[in-house]
Tab-separated table of C-alpha atoms and ligand atoms in Angstrom:
chain	number	residue	atom	x	y	z
A	813	UNK	CA	9.326	15.686	26.967
A	814	UNK	CA	5.626	15.302	26.189
A	815	UNK	CA	4.980	12.369	23.891
A	816	UNK	CA	3.464	13.099	20.492
A	817	UNK	CA	0.071	11.568	19.775
A	818	UNK	CA	-0.683	9.991	16.399
A	819	UNK	CA	-3.934	8.706	14.952
A	820	UNK	CA	-3.588	6.107	12.201
A	821	UNK	CA	-6.520	5.021	10.043
A	822	UNK	CA	-5.923	1.736	8.225
A	823	UNK	CA	-3.748	0.547	11.119
A	824	UNK	CA	-4.656	-3.108	10.453
A	825	UNK	CA	-3.326	-2.857	6.883
A	826	UNK	CA	0.174	-3.374	5.490
A	827	UNK	CA	1.366	0.228	5.878
A	828	UNK	CA	-0.600	0.943	9.053
A	829	UNK	CA	1.087	-1.917	10.893
A	830	UNK	CA	4.622	-0.865	9.876
A	831	UNK	CA	3.883	2.790	10.575
A	832	UNK	CA	2.517	1.998	14.049
A	833	UNK	CA	5.735	0.113	14.866
A	834	UNK	CA	7.847	2.998	13.595
A	835	UNK	CA	5.914	5.616	15.595
A	836	UNK	CA	6.105	3.558	18.776
A	837	UNK	CA	9.860	3.274	18.296
A	838	UNK	CA	9.925	7.052	18.019
A	839	UNK	CA	8.155	7.249	21.375
A	840	UNK	CA	4.717	8.322	20.105
A	841	UNK	CA	1.404	7.411	21.658
A	842	UNK	CA	-0.392	5.645	18.828
A	843	UNK	CA	-4.158	5.429	18.381
A	844	UNK	CA	-5.560	3.275	15.597
A	845	UNK	CA	-8.988	3.272	14.001
A	846	UNK	CA	-10.214	-0.257	13.348
A	847	UNK	CA	-13.467	-1.352	11.838
A	848	UNK	CA	-15.706	-4.002	13.266
A	849	UNK	CA	-15.454	-7.254	11.387
A	850	UNK	CA	-16.974	-10.659	12.044
A	851	UNK	CA	-13.550	-12.283	12.137
A	852	UNK	CA	-10.218	-11.034	13.488
A	853	UNK	CA	-8.630	-8.340	11.348
A	854	UNK	CA	-5.742	-7.431	13.664
A	855	UNK	CA	-3.254	-10.133	12.584
A	856	UNK	CA	-0.651	-7.578	11.444
A	857	UNK	CA	-0.716	-5.636	14.735
A	858	UNK	CA	-1.242	-8.407	17.286
A	859	UNK	CA	2.497	-8.353	18.014
A	860	UNK	CA	2.172	-4.706	19.098
A	861	UNK	CA	-1.070	-5.156	20.988
A	862	UNK	CA	0.064	-8.047	23.153
A	863	UNK	CA	3.430	-6.483	24.034
A	864	UNK	CA	3.085	-5.265	27.661
A	865	UNK	CA	5.475	-2.351	26.930
A	866	UNK	CA	2.798	-0.867	24.702
A	867	UNK	CA	0.006	-0.960	27.302
A	868	UNK	CA	0.123	2.794	27.878
A	869	UNK	CA	0.952	4.003	24.389
A	870	UNK	CA	-1.028	1.885	21.918
A	871	UNK	CA	-4.824	2.081	21.676
A	872	UNK	CA	-7.368	0.787	19.208
A	873	UNK	CA	-10.807	2.322	18.650
A	874	UNK	CA	-13.737	1.050	16.641
A	875	UNK	CA	-14.796	3.410	13.891
A	876	UNK	CA	-15.160	3.642	10.157
A	877	UNK	CA	-14.196	6.108	7.473
A	878	UNK	CA	-17.835	6.075	6.352
A	879	UNK	CA	-19.005	7.209	9.810
A	880	UNK	CA	-18.467	10.940	10.426
A	881	UNK	CA	-19.479	10.777	14.094
A	882	UNK	CA	-16.961	8.098	14.998
A	883	UNK	CA	-14.218	10.130	13.334
A	884	UNK	CA	-15.218	13.441	14.906
A	885	UNK	CA	-15.534	11.965	18.407
A	886	UNK	CA	-12.245	10.129	18.161
A	887	UNK	CA	-10.277	13.192	17.048
A	888	UNK	CA	-12.002	15.287	19.702
A	889	UNK	CA	-11.149	12.780	22.428
A	890	UNK	CA	-7.542	12.037	21.600
A	891	UNK	CA	-6.543	15.438	20.103
A	892	UNK	CA	-3.684	14.030	18.023
A	893	UNK	CA	-0.602	15.903	16.826
A	894	UNK	CA	-0.504	13.870	13.619
A	895	UNK	CA	-3.134	11.997	11.620
A	896	UNK	CA	-2.105	9.430	9.009
A	897	UNK	CA	-5.021	8.577	6.745
A	898	UNK	CA	-4.039	5.154	5.409
A	899	UNK	CA	-7.506	3.608	5.540
A	900	UNK	CA	-9.002	2.808	2.150
A	901	UNK	CA	-10.689	0.235	-0.017
A	902	UNK	CA	-7.295	-0.088	-1.635
A	903	UNK	CA	-7.810	-2.779	-4.288
A	904	UNK	CA	-7.987	-1.344	-7.803
A	905	UNK	CA	-9.703	-4.419	-9.278
A	906	UNK	CA	-12.341	-4.490	-6.523
A	907	UNK	CA	-13.062	-0.786	-7.067
A	908	UNK	CA	-14.620	-1.662	-10.453
A	909	UNK	CA	-17.022	-3.985	-8.646
A	910	UNK	CA	-17.719	-1.663	-5.682
A	911	UNK	CA	-17.247	1.839	-7.106
A	912	UNK	CA	-19.678	3.629	-4.788
A	913	UNK	CA	-18.296	2.062	-1.612
A	914	UNK	CA	-14.741	2.735	-2.783
A	915	UNK	CA	-15.616	6.402	-3.335
A	916	UNK	CA	-17.210	6.642	0.116
A	917	UNK	CA	-14.196	5.200	1.908
A	918	UNK	CA	-11.196	6.186	-0.211
A	919	UNK	CA	-12.628	9.552	-1.317
A	920	UNK	CA	-15.213	11.052	1.052
A	921	UNK	CA	-13.558	9.361	4.055
A	922	UNK	CA	-10.713	11.855	3.666
A	923	UNK	CA	-13.147	14.775	3.662
A	924	UNK	CA	-14.686	13.486	6.898
A	925	UNK	CA	-11.314	13.607	8.632
A	926	UNK	CA	-10.477	17.051	7.277
A	927	UNK	CA	-13.896	18.410	8.237
A	928	UNK	CA	-13.443	17.129	11.787
A	929	UNK	CA	-10.055	18.892	11.977
A	930	UNK	CA	-11.624	22.109	10.651
A	931	UNK	CA	-14.646	22.056	12.983
A	932	UNK	CA	-12.579	21.197	16.039
A	933	UNK	CA	-10.049	23.955	15.253
A	934	UNK	CA	-7.167	21.872	16.608
A	935	UNK	CA	-4.392	23.941	15.059
A	936	UNK	CA	-1.511	21.605	15.926
A	937	UNK	CA	-2.798	18.669	13.832
A	938	UNK	CA	-0.680	17.610	10.874
A	939	UNK	CA	-2.516	15.493	8.307
A	940	UNK	CA	-1.019	12.878	5.958
A	941	UNK	CA	-3.052	11.586	3.018
A	942	UNK	CA	-2.113	8.263	1.420
A	943	UNK	CA	-2.183	9.331	-2.219
A	944	UNK	CA	-1.113	7.020	-4.988
A	945	UNK	CA	0.564	6.567	-8.356
A	946	UNK	CA	-2.868	5.426	-9.580
A	947	UNK	CA	-3.586	9.180	-9.898
A	948	UNK	CA	-1.353	9.230	-12.980
A	949	UNK	CA	-2.747	6.138	-14.639
A	950	UNK	CA	-2.402	6.990	-18.276
A	951	UNK	CA	1.049	6.687	-19.737
A	952	UNK	CA	2.204	9.487	-21.929
A	953	UNK	CA	5.201	8.197	-23.931
A	954	UNK	CA	6.547	6.007	-21.113
A	955	UNK	CA	6.673	8.924	-18.717
A	956	UNK	CA	8.406	8.965	-15.427
A	957	UNK	CA	5.914	10.690	-13.138
A	958	UNK	CA	6.687	13.420	-10.620
A	959	UNK	CA	4.704	15.928	-8.538
A	960	UNK	CA	4.030	18.047	-11.633
A	961	UNK	CA	2.808	15.263	-13.920
A	962	UNK	CA	-0.709	15.280	-15.305
A	963	UNK	CA	-3.280	13.169	-13.462
A	964	UNK	CA	-5.393	10.721	-15.438
A	965	UNK	CA	-6.829	8.018	-13.151
A	966	UNK	CA	-8.149	4.867	-14.799
A	967	UNK	CA	-10.267	3.224	-12.096
A	968	UNK	CA	-12.957	4.155	-9.560
A	969	UNK	CA	-10.208	3.746	-6.946
A	970	UNK	CA	-7.956	6.196	-8.797
A	971	UNK	CA	-10.804	8.718	-9.065
A	972	UNK	CA	-11.666	8.391	-5.359
A	973	UNK	CA	-8.002	8.966	-4.514
A	974	UNK	CA	-7.885	11.949	-6.864
A	975	UNK	CA	-10.725	13.508	-4.868
A	976	UNK	CA	-8.752	12.868	-1.677
A	977	UNK	CA	-5.623	14.372	-3.178
A	978	UNK	CA	-7.391	17.582	-4.156
A	979	UNK	CA	-9.489	17.960	-1.007
A	980	UNK	CA	-6.296	17.639	1.032
A	981	UNK	CA	-4.692	20.359	-1.075
A	982	UNK	CA	-7.814	22.576	-0.861
A	983	UNK	CA	-8.018	22.319	2.949
A	984	UNK	CA	-4.344	23.251	3.145
A	985	UNK	CA	-4.874	26.348	0.983
A	986	UNK	CA	-8.288	27.400	2.276
A	987	UNK	CA	-7.936	26.768	6.016
A	988	UNK	CA	-4.188	26.660	6.573
A	989	UNK	CA	-4.312	23.044	7.755
A	990	UNK	CA	-0.915	21.304	7.703
A	991	UNK	CA	-2.126	18.741	5.163
A	992	UNK	CA	0.191	16.736	2.882
A	993	UNK	CA	-0.083	14.157	0.137
A	994	UNK	CA	2.394	11.304	-0.138
A	995	UNK	CA	2.012	10.116	-3.745
A	996	UNK	CA	3.362	6.628	-3.198
A	997	UNK	CA	4.100	4.153	-5.950
A	998	UNK	CA	3.456	0.451	-5.320
A	999	UNK	CA	5.060	-0.904	-2.196
A	1000	UNK	CA	4.984	-4.458	-1.003
A	1001	UNK	CA	6.262	-6.572	1.881
A	1002	UNK	CA	5.685	-9.872	3.654
A	1003	UNK	CA	2.579	-8.154	5.084
A	1004	UNK	CA	1.078	-7.345	1.672
A	1005	UNK	CA	-2.529	-8.488	1.251
A	1006	UNK	CA	-2.720	-11.808	-0.575
A	1007	UNK	CA	-4.982	-10.558	-3.372
A	1008	UNK	CA	-2.337	-8.111	-4.622
A	1009	UNK	CA	-0.292	-9.594	-7.410
A	1010	UNK	CA	3.164	-9.748	-5.744
A	1011	UNK	CA	1.997	-11.554	-2.642
A	1012	UNK	CA	-0.294	-13.788	-4.678
A	1013	UNK	CA	2.813	-14.876	-6.579
A	1014	UNK	CA	5.148	-15.360	-3.584
A	1015	UNK	CA	2.498	-17.259	-1.603
A	1016	UNK	CA	1.871	-19.554	-4.556
A	1017	UNK	CA	5.488	-20.193	-5.576
A	1018	UNK	CA	6.692	-20.914	-2.046
A	1019	UNK	CA	3.887	-23.448	-1.544
A	1020	UNK	CA	4.786	-24.943	-4.929
A	1021	UNK	CA	8.418	-25.226	-3.852
A	1022	UNK	CA	7.222	-27.437	-1.010
A	1023	UNK	CA	5.267	-29.684	-3.330
A	1024	UNK	CA	1.806	-28.116	-3.716
A	1025	UNK	CA	-0.119	-29.320	-6.777
A	1026	UNK	CA	-2.025	-26.054	-7.313
A	1027	UNK	CA	-2.035	-23.875	-10.435
A	1028	UNK	CA	-1.837	-20.074	-10.281
A	1029	UNK	CA	-4.291	-17.979	-12.305
A	1030	UNK	CA	-3.208	-14.445	-13.184
A	1031	UNK	CA	-4.285	-11.550	-15.406
A	1032	UNK	CA	-2.081	-9.079	-17.232
A	1033	UNK	CA	1.552	-10.261	-17.004
A	1034	UNK	CA	2.910	-7.300	-18.939
A	1035	UNK	CA	1.774	-4.533	-16.592
A	1036	UNK	CA	4.796	-2.711	-15.174
A	1037	UNK	CA	5.045	-1.300	-11.679
A	1038	UNK	CA	7.570	0.690	-9.670
A	1039	UNK	CA	7.788	-1.628	-6.666
A	1040	UNK	CA	9.378	-0.532	-3.390
A	1041	UNK	CA	9.348	-1.929	0.151
A	1042	UNK	CA	6.617	-0.782	2.569
A	1043	UNK	CA	9.139	-0.482	5.416
A	1044	UNK	CA	11.069	2.178	3.476
A	1045	UNK	CA	7.885	3.960	2.477
A	1046	UNK	CA	6.300	4.338	5.944
A	1047	UNK	CA	9.475	6.108	7.051
A	1048	UNK	CA	8.774	8.624	4.260
A	1049	UNK	CA	5.179	9.070	5.442
A	1050	UNK	CA	6.510	10.140	8.822
A	1051	UNK	CA	9.190	12.378	7.308
A	1052	UNK	CA	6.612	14.180	5.156
A	1053	UNK	CA	4.881	15.363	8.336
A	1054	UNK	CA	8.181	16.464	9.922
A	1055	UNK	CA	8.819	19.104	7.226
A	1056	UNK	CA	8.567	22.778	8.153
A	1057	UNK	CA	5.898	23.441	5.517
A	1058	UNK	CA	3.121	21.148	4.302
A	1059	UNK	CA	3.849	19.783	0.853
A	1060	UNK	CA	3.223	16.884	-1.549
A	1061	UNK	CA	5.844	14.258	-2.421
A	1062	UNK	CA	6.232	11.420	-4.906
A	1063	UNK	CA	7.818	8.354	-3.278
A	1064	UNK	CA	9.135	5.768	-5.742
A	1065	UNK	CA	12.251	3.792	-6.625
A	1066	UNK	CA	12.599	5.016	-10.226
A	1067	UNK	CA	12.762	1.386	-11.453
A	1068	UNK	CA	9.971	-0.504	-13.129
A	1069	UNK	CA	9.377	-4.241	-13.585
A	1070	UNK	CA	6.605	-6.259	-15.174
A	1071	UNK	CA	4.512	-8.850	-13.367
A	1072	UNK	CA	6.327	-11.428	-15.503
A	1073	UNK	CA	9.694	-10.115	-14.261
A	1074	UNK	CA	8.421	-10.365	-10.687
A	1075	UNK	CA	7.665	-14.043	-11.320
A	1076	UNK	CA	11.045	-14.639	-12.989
A	1077	UNK	CA	12.904	-13.053	-10.061
A	1078	UNK	CA	10.931	-15.070	-7.500
A	1079	UNK	CA	11.539	-18.302	-9.386
A	1080	UNK	CA	15.284	-17.656	-9.544
A	1081	UNK	CA	15.455	-16.939	-5.816
A	1082	UNK	CA	13.665	-20.221	-5.191
A	1083	UNK	CA	16.062	-22.111	-7.444
A	1084	UNK	CA	13.224	-23.271	-9.657
A	1085	UNK	CA	13.221	-23.551	-13.452
A	1086	UNK	CA	10.317	-22.406	-15.590
A	1087	UNK	CA	9.381	-22.065	-19.243
A	1088	UNK	CA	6.854	-19.644	-20.758
A	1089	UNK	CA	4.884	-20.874	-23.770
A	1090	UNK	CA	2.078	-19.469	-25.936
A	1091	UNK	CA	0.698	-15.964	-26.297
A	1092	UNK	CA	-2.053	-13.746	-24.904
A	1093	UNK	CA	-4.825	-15.545	-23.055
A	1094	UNK	CA	-3.257	-18.862	-24.052
A	1095	UNK	CA	0.120	-18.147	-22.523
A	1096	UNK	CA	1.181	-20.710	-19.931
A	1097	UNK	CA	4.098	-21.134	-17.605
A	1098	UNK	CA	5.558	-24.579	-16.876
A	1099	UNK	CA	7.735	-25.782	-14.059
A	1100	UNK	CA	10.664	-27.805	-15.341
A	1101	UNK	CA	11.720	-30.389	-12.792
A	1102	UNK	CA	14.011	-33.356	-13.498
A	1103	UNK	CA	13.192	-33.155	-17.215
A	1104	UNK	CA	9.433	-33.142	-16.518
A	1105	UNK	CA	7.076	-30.291	-17.424
A	1106	UNK	CA	4.322	-29.362	-14.970
A	1107	UNK	CA	1.714	-26.624	-15.560
A	1108	UNK	CA	2.372	-23.761	-13.148
A	1109	UNK	CA	0.571	-20.589	-14.274
A	1110	UNK	CA	-2.421	-19.955	-16.531
A	1111	UNK	CA	-4.089	-16.739	-17.628
A	1112	UNK	CA	-7.626	-16.048	-16.456
A	1113	UNK	CA	-9.607	-13.243	-18.077
A	1114	UNK	CA	-11.302	-12.430	-14.789
A	1115	UNK	CA	-8.096	-10.907	-13.420
A	1116	UNK	CA	-7.898	-8.347	-16.217
A	1117	UNK	CA	-9.288	-4.937	-15.328
A	1118	UNK	CA	-11.850	-3.144	-17.505
A	1119	UNK	CA	-9.290	-0.357	-17.758
A	1120	UNK	CA	-5.625	-1.034	-17.043
A	1121	UNK	CA	-2.696	1.080	-15.915
A	1122	UNK	CA	0.001	-0.532	-18.022
A	1123	UNK	CA	3.074	1.295	-16.868
A	1124	UNK	CA	4.171	3.159	-13.748
A	1125	UNK	CA	7.556	4.634	-12.924
A	1126	UNK	CA	8.139	7.417	-10.429
A	1127	UNK	CA	10.621	10.241	-10.175
A	1128	UNK	CA	11.211	10.830	-6.460
A	1129	UNK	CA	13.974	13.460	-6.853
A	1130	UNK	CA	12.119	15.894	-4.579
A	1131	UNK	CA	11.798	13.274	-1.832
A	1132	UNK	CA	15.429	12.235	-2.348
A	1133	UNK	CA	16.479	15.821	-1.726
A	1134	UNK	CA	14.061	17.118	0.899
A	1135	UNK	CA	13.195	13.944	2.812
A	1136	UNK	CA	16.647	12.419	2.355
A	1137	UNK	CA	14.846	9.426	0.877
A	1138	UNK	CA	17.138	6.545	0.059
A	1139	UNK	CA	15.386	3.188	-0.235
A	1140	UNK	CA	17.190	0.461	1.710
A	1141	UNK	CA	15.567	-2.369	-0.255
A	1142	UNK	CA	16.333	-3.004	-3.926
A	1143	UNK	CA	13.746	-4.818	-6.046
A	1144	UNK	CA	15.588	-8.109	-5.501
A	1145	UNK	CA	15.821	-7.484	-1.729
A	1146	UNK	CA	12.073	-6.913	-1.658
A	1147	UNK	CA	11.266	-10.127	-3.493
A	1148	UNK	CA	13.737	-12.025	-1.299
A	1149	UNK	CA	12.141	-10.675	1.884
A	1150	UNK	CA	8.712	-11.814	0.706
A	1151	UNK	CA	9.974	-15.223	-0.423
A	1152	UNK	CA	11.783	-15.926	2.863
A	1153	UNK	CA	8.685	-15.012	4.860
A	1154	UNK	CA	6.311	-17.019	2.673
A	1155	UNK	CA	8.571	-20.086	2.657
A	1156	UNK	CA	8.328	-20.102	6.458
A	1157	UNK	CA	4.557	-19.774	6.232
A	1158	UNK	CA	4.361	-22.621	3.727
A	1159	UNK	CA	6.495	-24.813	5.996
A	1160	UNK	CA	4.175	-24.056	8.919
A	1161	UNK	CA	1.137	-24.901	6.787
A	1162	UNK	CA	2.701	-28.239	5.878
A	1163	UNK	CA	3.142	-29.130	9.533
B	443	NAP	P1	-4.267	-2.227	2.911
B	443	NAP	O1	-3.285	-3.233	3.400
B	443	NAP	O2	-5.336	-2.639	1.970
B	443	NAP	O3	-4.951	-1.568	4.210
B	443	NAP	C1	-6.108	-0.792	4.112
B	443	NAP	C2	-6.555	-0.443	5.502
B	443	NAP	O4	-7.763	0.349	5.415
B	443	NAP	C3	-6.927	-1.659	6.376
B	443	NAP	O5	-6.519	-1.404	7.691
B	443	NAP	C4	-8.447	-1.684	6.291
B	443	NAP	O6	-9.056	-2.315	7.392
B	443	NAP	C5	-8.721	-0.190	6.301
B	443	NAP	N1	-10.080	0.122	5.856
B	443	NAP	C6	-10.731	-0.353	4.771
B	443	NAP	N2	-11.976	0.149	4.709
B	443	NAP	C7	-12.122	0.952	5.797
B	443	NAP	C8	-13.183	1.731	6.295
B	443	NAP	N3	-14.363	1.772	5.692
B	443	NAP	N4	-12.991	2.435	7.444
B	443	NAP	C9	-11.788	2.377	8.083
B	443	NAP	N5	-10.745	1.654	7.652
B	443	NAP	C10	-10.911	0.954	6.510
B	443	NAP	O7	-3.510	-0.987	2.231
B	443	NAP	P2	-1.958	-0.569	2.299
B	443	NAP	O8	-1.234	-1.272	1.231
B	443	NAP	O9	-1.511	-0.658	3.709
B	443	NAP	O10	-2.044	0.952	1.861
B	443	NAP	C11	-2.277	1.987	2.819
B	443	NAP	C12	-2.855	3.210	2.109
B	443	NAP	O11	-1.950	3.645	1.109
B	443	NAP	C13	-4.170	2.954	1.395
B	443	NAP	O12	-4.927	4.132	1.510
B	443	NAP	C14	-3.772	2.730	-0.056
B	443	NAP	O13	-4.839	3.088	-0.904
B	443	NAP	C15	-2.594	3.681	-0.159
B	443	NAP	N6	-1.555	3.303	-1.119
B	443	NAP	C16	-1.010	2.058	-1.093
B	443	NAP	C17	0.018	1.733	-1.967
B	443	NAP	C18	0.635	0.365	-1.964
B	443	NAP	O14	1.294	0.020	-2.961
B	443	NAP	N7	0.527	-0.396	-0.892
B	443	NAP	C19	0.490	2.705	-2.874
B	443	NAP	C20	-0.075	3.975	-2.854
B	443	NAP	C21	-1.082	4.273	-1.955
B	443	NAP	P3	-9.336	-3.923	7.414
B	443	NAP	O15	-8.040	-4.542	7.880
B	443	NAP	O16	-10.440	-4.048	8.370
B	443	NAP	O17	-9.678	-4.330	6.015
B	444	GDD	N1	-4.268	-8.119	-8.023
B	444	GDD	C1	-3.904	-8.771	-9.141
B	444	GDD	N2	-4.198	-10.102	-9.267
B	444	GDD	N3	-3.251	-8.086	-10.109
B	444	GDD	C2	-2.872	-8.753	-11.213
B	444	GDD	C3	-3.133	-10.119	-11.390
B	444	GDD	C4	-3.841	-10.821	-10.369
B	444	GDD	O1	-4.114	-12.002	-10.449
B	444	GDD	N4	-2.606	-10.500	-12.572
B	444	GDD	C5	-2.034	-9.430	-13.115
B	444	GDD	N5	-2.195	-8.364	-12.302
B	444	GDD	C6	-1.729	-6.993	-12.581
B	444	GDD	C7	-2.790	-5.908	-12.400
B	444	GDD	O2	-3.642	-5.852	-13.552
B	444	GDD	C8	-1.899	-4.678	-12.242
B	444	GDD	O3	-1.539	-4.199	-13.500
B	444	GDD	C9	-0.652	-5.221	-11.537
B	444	GDD	O4	-0.722	-6.653	-11.642
B	444	GDD	C10	-0.566	-4.841	-10.067
B	444	GDD	O5	-1.793	-5.164	-9.450
B	444	GDD	P1	-1.992	-5.064	-7.862
B	444	GDD	O6	-0.940	-5.818	-7.165
B	444	GDD	O7	-3.411	-5.382	-7.574
B	444	GDD	O8	-1.672	-3.520	-7.555
B	444	GDD	P2	-2.158	-2.170	-8.263
B	444	GDD	O9	-0.974	-1.589	-8.957
B	444	GDD	O10	-3.381	-2.368	-9.053
B	444	GDD	O11	-2.555	-1.275	-7.013
B	444	GDD	C11	-1.698	-1.174	-5.878
B	444	GDD	O12	-0.786	-0.114	-6.049
B	444	GDD	C12	-1.379	1.201	-6.108
B	444	GDD	C13	-0.238	2.199	-6.322
B	444	GDD	O13	0.090	2.266	-7.672
B	444	GDD	C14	-2.587	-0.976	-4.637
B	444	GDD	O14	-1.800	-1.099	-3.495
B	444	GDD	C15	-3.229	0.395	-4.629
B	444	GDD	O15	-3.879	0.612	-3.386
B	444	GDD	C16	-2.112	1.459	-4.813
B	444	GDD	O16	-2.674	2.748	-4.819
């Protein structure tokens, strides 16, 4: 049987790396778009790249979501069956500092891909857009959000992604392109970028466990997120494109935890004892060790966003039913997976 060809943007990122592994397991030929950087940015996919079995079915191409020509030429050359648009400036906090760039990449970048598909008239292409729970943003009476919920983004990133969501939907309706949105709630893993809050916490606490003297600075501890595992969620990205008709799906666990609860769970798994003291910007967390109190976490205003999404919880009933979505990782499993990985990293660093 002829192998399917996939193009993945954002292949060097958390999801891109897991998705590439999944597609290769499913016998796809995988092409990834990577951007030129002055230092190596392929750490998450080096394992795939150096494996001799992948010599004839894994290819990387320089390009950029801000560069229409690179996108058009790549799609024209490889003529993929499926395109997964995972590339983005994906950090909400950074989007307040670089709003125009974020819009270019995470918003107009999607249009560039869809325009290439339209111009090239490659009918077989199925297109996946990495949409996000940041589309919902505002909380209306502690809602649980589904595909029909009202959008109300609260950051330049959320607005850029809202553009991508709608342009994907418009190209589906106007040109009959098989284009889908996966509206994914937060998902983490040992491959999560270290500036996102979960990984920032697990990297810090595991180093602390091995004796580091550092202090962790965080922002809003009360924000709540619906955290799943990236490995579960990339499987859903693939399943969305295997449906008979193009459609949009919320992918979430239906559980929500605060940043503080994420810390508490991590600490328990590490067999550490902590104590929270104070309020607001003066709140502090102490490590209690052999009767001694050591400062562990402090609040730093700079990690608060100008506009915050305080609460996210998703209702993935449609995905449960149609995609047969059943997350393998519970919240605790997710934190454990990250802790185990980061403990090993911390041990390596010590050596
Ligand atoms: P990530 O780890 O930040 O990866 C982002 C990827 O985009 C990286 O490969 C990055 O390349 C690439 N990229 C950035 N700017 C680019 C540009 N100008 N041109 C081409 N590629 C560019 O993100 P993730 O967590 O894997 O998320 C994947 C996608 O899902 C993103 O679109 C994100 O917005 C969306 N999403 C994520 C979550 C989540 O909780 N993880 C939830 C909902 C939606 P470099 O490696 O060179 O930086
Ligand atoms: N990054 C970060 N760093 N966040 C902090 C910190 C900190 O030091 N302290 C508190 N937080 C809070 C943020 O204010 C936010 O409320 C929450 O922790 C989660 O922040 P992030 O981990 O940066 O993720 P996010 O929810 O803003 O965005 C992620 O999920 C979206 C889906 O809802 C990203 O992956 C987005 O790309 C994705 O679309």
